[in-house]
mmCIF file of C-alpha atoms in Angstrom:
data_model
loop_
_atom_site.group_PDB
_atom_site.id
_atom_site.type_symbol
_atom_site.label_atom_id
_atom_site.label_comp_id
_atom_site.label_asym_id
_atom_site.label_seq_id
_atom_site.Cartn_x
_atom_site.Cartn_y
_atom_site.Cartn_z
ATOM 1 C CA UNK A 1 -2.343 3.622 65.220
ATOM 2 C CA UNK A 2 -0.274 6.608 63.707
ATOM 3 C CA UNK A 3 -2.758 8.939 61.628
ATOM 4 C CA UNK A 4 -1.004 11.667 59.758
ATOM 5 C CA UNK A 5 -2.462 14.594 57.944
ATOM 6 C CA UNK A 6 -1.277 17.099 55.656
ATOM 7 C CA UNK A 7 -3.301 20.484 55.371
ATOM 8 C CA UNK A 8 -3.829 22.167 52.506
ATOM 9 C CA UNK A 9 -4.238 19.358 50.205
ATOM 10 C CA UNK A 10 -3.521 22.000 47.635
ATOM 11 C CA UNK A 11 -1.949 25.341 47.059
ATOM 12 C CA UNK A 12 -1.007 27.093 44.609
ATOM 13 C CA UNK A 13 0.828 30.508 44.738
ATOM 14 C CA UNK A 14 2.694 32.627 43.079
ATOM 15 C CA UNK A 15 6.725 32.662 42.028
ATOM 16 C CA UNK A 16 8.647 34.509 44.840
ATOM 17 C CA UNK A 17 6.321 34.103 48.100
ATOM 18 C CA UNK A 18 7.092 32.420 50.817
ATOM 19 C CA UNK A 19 5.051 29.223 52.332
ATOM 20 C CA UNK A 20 4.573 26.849 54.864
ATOM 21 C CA UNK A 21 3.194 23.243 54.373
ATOM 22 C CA UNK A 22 1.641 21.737 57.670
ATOM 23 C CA UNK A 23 1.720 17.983 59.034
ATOM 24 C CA UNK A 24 0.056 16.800 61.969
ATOM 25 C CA UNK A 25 0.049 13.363 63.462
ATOM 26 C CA UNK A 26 -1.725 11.572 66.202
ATOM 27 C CA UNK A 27 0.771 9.791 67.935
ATOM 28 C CA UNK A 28 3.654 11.783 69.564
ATOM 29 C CA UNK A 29 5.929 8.262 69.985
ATOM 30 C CA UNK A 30 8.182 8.768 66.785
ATOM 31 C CA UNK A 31 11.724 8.352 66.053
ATOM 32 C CA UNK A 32 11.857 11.007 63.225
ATOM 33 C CA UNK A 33 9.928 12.585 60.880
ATOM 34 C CA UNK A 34 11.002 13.054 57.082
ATOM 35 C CA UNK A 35 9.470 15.103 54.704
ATOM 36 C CA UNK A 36 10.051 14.520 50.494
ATOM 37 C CA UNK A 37 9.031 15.469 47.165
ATOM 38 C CA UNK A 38 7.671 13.292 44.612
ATOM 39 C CA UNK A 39 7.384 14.530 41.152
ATOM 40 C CA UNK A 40 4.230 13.381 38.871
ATOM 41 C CA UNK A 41 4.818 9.616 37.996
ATOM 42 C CA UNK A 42 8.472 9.975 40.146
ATOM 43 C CA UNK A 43 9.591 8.475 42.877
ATOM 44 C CA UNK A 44 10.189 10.866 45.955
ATOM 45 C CA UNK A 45 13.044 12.649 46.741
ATOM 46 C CA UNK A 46 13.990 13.426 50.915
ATOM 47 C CA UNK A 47 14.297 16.764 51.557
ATOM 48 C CA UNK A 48 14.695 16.866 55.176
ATOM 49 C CA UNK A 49 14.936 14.406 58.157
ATOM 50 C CA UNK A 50 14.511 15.344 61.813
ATOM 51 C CA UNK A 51 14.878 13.077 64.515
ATOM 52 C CA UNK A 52 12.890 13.409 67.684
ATOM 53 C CA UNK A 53 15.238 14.722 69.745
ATOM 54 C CA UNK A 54 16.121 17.856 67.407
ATOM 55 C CA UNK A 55 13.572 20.885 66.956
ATOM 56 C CA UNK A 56 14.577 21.758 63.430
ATOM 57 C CA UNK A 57 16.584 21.206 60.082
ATOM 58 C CA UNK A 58 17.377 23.347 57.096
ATOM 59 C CA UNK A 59 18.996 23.125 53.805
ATOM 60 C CA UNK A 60 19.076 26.097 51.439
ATOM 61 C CA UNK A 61 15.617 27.353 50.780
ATOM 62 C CA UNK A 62 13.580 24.560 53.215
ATOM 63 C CA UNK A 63 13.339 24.831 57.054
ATOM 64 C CA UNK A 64 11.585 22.016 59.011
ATOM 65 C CA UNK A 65 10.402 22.482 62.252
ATOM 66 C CA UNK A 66 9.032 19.685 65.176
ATOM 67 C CA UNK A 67 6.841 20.020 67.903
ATOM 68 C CA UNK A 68 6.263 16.522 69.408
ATOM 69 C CA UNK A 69 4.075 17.788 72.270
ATOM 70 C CA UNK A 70 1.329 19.247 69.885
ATOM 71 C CA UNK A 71 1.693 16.744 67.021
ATOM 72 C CA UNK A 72 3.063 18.861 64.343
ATOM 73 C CA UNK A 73 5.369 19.419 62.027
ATOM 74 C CA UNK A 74 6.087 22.585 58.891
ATOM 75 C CA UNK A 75 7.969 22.741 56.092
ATOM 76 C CA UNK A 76 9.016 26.516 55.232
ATOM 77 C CA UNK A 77 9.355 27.477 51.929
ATOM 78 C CA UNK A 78 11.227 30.382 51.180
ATOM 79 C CA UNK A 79 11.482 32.254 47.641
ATOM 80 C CA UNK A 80 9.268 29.506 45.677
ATOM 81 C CA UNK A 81 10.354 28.775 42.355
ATOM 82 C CA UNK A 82 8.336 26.852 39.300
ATOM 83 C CA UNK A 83 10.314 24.269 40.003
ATOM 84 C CA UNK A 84 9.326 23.699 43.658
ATOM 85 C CA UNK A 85 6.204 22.921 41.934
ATOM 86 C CA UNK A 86 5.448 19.005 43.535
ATOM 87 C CA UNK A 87 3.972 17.192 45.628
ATOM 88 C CA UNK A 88 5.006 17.220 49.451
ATOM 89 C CA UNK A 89 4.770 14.412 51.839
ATOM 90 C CA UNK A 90 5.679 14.346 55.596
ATOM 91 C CA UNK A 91 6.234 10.522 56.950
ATOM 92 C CA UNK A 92 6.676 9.561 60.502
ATOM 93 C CA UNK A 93 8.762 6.722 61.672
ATOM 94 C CA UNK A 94 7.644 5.285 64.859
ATOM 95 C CA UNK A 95 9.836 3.445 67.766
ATOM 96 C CA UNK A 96 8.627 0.181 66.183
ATOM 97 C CA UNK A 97 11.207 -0.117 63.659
ATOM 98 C CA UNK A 98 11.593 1.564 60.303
ATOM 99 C CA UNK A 99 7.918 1.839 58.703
ATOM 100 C CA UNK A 100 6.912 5.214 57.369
ATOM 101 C CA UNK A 101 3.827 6.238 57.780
ATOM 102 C CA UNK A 102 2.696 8.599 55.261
ATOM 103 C CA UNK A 103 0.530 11.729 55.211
ATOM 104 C CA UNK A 104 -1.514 12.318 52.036
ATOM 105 C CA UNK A 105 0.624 15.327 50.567
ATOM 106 C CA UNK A 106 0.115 18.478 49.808
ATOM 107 C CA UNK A 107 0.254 19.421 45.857
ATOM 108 C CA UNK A 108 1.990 22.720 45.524
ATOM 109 C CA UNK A 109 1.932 24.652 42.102
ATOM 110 C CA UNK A 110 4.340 27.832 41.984
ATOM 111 C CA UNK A 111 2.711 29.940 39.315
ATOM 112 C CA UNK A 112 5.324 32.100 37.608
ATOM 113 C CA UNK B 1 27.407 7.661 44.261
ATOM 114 C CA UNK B 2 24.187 5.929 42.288
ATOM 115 C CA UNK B 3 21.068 6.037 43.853
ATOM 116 C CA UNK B 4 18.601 3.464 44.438
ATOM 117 C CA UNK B 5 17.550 1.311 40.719
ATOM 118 C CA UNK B 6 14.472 -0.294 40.162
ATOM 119 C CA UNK B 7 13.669 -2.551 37.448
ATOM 120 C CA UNK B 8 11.517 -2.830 35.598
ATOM 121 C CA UNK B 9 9.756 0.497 35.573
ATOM 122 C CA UNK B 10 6.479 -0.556 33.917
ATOM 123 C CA UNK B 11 4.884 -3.700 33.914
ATOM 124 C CA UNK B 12 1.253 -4.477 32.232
ATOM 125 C CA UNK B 13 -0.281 -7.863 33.561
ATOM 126 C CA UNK B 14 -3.603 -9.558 33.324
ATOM 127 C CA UNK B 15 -5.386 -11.026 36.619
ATOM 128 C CA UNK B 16 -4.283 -13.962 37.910
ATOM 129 C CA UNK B 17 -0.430 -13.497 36.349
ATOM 130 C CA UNK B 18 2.682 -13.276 39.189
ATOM 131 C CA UNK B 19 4.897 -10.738 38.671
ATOM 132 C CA UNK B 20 8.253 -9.897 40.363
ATOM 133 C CA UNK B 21 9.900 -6.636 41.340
ATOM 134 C CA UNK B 22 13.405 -5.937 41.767
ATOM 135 C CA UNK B 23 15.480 -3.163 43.737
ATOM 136 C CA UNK B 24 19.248 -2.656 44.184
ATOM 137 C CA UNK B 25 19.639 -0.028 47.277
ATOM 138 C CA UNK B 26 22.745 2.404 47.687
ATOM 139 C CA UNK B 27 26.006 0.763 48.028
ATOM 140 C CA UNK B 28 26.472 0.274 51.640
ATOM 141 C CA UNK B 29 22.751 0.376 52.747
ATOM 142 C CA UNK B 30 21.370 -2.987 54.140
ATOM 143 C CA UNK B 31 18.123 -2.422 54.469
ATOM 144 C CA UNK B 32 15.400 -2.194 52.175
ATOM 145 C CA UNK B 33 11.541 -0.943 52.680
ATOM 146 C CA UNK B 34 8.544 -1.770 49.684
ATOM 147 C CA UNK B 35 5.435 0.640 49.563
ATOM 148 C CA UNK B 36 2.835 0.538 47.507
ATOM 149 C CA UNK B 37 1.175 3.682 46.459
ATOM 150 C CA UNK B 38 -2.462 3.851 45.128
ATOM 151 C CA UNK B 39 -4.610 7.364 44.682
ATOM 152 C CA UNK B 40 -6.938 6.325 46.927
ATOM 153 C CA UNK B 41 -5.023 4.845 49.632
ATOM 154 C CA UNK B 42 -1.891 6.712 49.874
ATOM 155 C CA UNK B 43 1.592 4.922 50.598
ATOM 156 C CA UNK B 44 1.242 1.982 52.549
ATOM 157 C CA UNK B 45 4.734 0.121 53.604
ATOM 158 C CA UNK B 46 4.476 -3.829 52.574
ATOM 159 C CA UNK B 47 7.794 -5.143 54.296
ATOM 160 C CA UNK B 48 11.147 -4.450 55.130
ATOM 161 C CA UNK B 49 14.395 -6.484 54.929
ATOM 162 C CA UNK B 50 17.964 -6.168 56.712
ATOM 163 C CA UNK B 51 20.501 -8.955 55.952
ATOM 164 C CA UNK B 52 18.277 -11.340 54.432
ATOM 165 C CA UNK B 53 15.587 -10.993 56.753
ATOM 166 C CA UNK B 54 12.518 -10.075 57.237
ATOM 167 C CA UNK B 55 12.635 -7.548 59.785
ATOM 168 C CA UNK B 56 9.094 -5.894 59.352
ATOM 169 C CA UNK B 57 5.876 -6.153 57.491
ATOM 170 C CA UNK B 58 2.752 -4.078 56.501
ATOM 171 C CA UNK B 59 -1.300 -5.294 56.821
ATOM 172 C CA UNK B 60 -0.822 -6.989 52.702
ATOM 173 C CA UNK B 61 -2.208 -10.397 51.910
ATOM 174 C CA UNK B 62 0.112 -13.766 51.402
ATOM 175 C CA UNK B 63 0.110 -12.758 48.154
ATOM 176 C CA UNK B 64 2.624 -9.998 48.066
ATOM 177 C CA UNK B 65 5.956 -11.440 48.982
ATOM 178 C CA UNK B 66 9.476 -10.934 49.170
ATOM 179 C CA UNK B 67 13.213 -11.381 49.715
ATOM 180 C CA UNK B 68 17.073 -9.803 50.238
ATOM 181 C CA UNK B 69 19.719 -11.326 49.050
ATOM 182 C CA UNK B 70 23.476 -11.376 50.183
ATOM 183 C CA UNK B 71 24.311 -8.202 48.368
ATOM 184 C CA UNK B 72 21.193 -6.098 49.899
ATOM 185 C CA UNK B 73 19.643 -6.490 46.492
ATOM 186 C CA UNK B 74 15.979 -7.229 47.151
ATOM 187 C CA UNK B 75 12.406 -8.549 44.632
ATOM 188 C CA UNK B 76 9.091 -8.431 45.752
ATOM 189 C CA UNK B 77 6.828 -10.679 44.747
ATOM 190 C CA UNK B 78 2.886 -10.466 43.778
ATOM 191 C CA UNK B 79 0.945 -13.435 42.966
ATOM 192 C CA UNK B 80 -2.624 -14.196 41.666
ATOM 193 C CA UNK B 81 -2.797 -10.595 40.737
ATOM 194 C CA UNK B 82 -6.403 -8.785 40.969
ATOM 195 C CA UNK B 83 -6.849 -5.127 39.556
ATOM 196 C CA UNK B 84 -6.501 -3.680 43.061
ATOM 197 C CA UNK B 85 -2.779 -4.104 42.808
ATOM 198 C CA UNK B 86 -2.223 -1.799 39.899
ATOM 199 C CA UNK B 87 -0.218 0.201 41.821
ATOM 200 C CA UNK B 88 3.095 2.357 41.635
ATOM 201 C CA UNK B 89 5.821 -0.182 43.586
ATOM 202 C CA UNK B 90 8.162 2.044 45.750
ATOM 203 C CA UNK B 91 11.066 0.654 47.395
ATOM 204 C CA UNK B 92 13.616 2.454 50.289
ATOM 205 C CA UNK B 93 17.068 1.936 50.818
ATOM 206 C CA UNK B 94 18.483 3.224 53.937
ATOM 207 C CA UNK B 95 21.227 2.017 56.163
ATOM 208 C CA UNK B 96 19.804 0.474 58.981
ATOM 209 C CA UNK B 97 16.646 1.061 61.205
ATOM 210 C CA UNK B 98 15.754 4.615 61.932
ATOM 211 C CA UNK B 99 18.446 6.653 59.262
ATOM 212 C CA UNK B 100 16.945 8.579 56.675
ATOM 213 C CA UNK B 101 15.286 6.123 53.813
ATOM 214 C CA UNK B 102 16.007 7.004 49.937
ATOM 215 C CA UNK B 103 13.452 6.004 47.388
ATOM 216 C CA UNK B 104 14.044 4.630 44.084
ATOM 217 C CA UNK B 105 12.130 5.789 40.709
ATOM 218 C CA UNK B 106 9.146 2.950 41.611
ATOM 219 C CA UNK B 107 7.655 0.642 39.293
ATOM 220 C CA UNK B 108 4.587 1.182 37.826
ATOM 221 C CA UNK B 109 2.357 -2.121 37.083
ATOM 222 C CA UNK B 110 -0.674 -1.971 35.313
ATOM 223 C CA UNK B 111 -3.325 -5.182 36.073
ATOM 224 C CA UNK B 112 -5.760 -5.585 32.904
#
């Protein structure tokens, strides 16, 4: 059974720095990996998908990396803003079909 | 192009009501996911559908139900509701299995 994990659980930092959110899962049989944003009370946004085959993914200010061997996956932040302030959740689809599975999130607050 | 709707947004039941859930995915999307998210356990998927059918489903009890009809539009259904299901109602439209899923706003349903 896919287990993921998201370390921190929480971070907070301030406006301008760069971070990296980390996502770890137990079972290196996945299809791709997405990771979104979900606002408080919101649904979530996607911010990136990588499939299995591929290594990374940007857009703008977010890089994703994979690394299916060791079980992980990052999200870089560059530049934070206030508004990056959310929550961030990696989810795994496996070769069984399209279930996510979900890591607990990491809350981010960007302090200005 | 509109994203994915889901109506209603809030709900407030009493134990023992049914209550049914409705999501209309992207135009051009076929499939459709249901999660449930809870604090304490996270986002769990409930069931997917692709052209009517019932292509996957989560560890949920008889209870929680649901359909697609012929225009992609699916409900999900809860019966005999217990407080344990108050619960914000997630559900993901993507285009077939494995392409990146897009989440609607949720629905939030409160059981008194």
């Amino acid at each position: 059974k896919q287990e993921v994990t998201q370390i921190p659980a929480a971070l907070s930092v301030p406006e301008g720095e760069n971070l990296v959110l980390n996502c770890s899962f137990t079972d290196s049989a996945i299809y791709n990996l997405q990771w979104f944003r979900q606002d408080p009370g919101k649904g979530l946004t996607s911010l990136l998908l990588i499939q299995s085959s591929q290594r990374e993914q940007t857009s703008g200010r977010l890089n994703a990396s994979l690394d299916k061997s060791s079980g992980r996956s990052t999200l870089y932040i560059a530049a934070s803003q206030p508004g990056d302030s959310a929550t961030y959740l990696c989810a795994l689809g496996g070769t069984s079909g399209s279930r996510l599975t979900f890591g607990e999130g990491t809350q981010l607050t960007v302090n200005p | 192009k509109a994203g994915v709707t889901q109506t209603p947004r809030y709900l407030i039941k009493t134990r023992g009501q049914q209550v049914t859930l409705s999501c209309s995915p992207i135009s051009g999307h076929r499939s459709v996911s249901w999660y449930q998210q809870t604090p304490g356990q996270g986002l769990q998927f409930l069931f997917e559908y692709f052209s009517e059918t019932q292509r996957n489903k989560g560890n949920f009890p008889g209870r929680f139900s649901g359909r697609q009809f012929s225009n992609s539009r699916s409900e999900m259904n809860v019966s005999t509701l217990e407080l344990g299901d108050s619960a914000l109602y997630l559900c993901a439209s993507h285009r077939d299995i494995y392409n990146e899923q897009f989440f609607g706003p949720g629905t939030r349903l409160t059981v008194l």
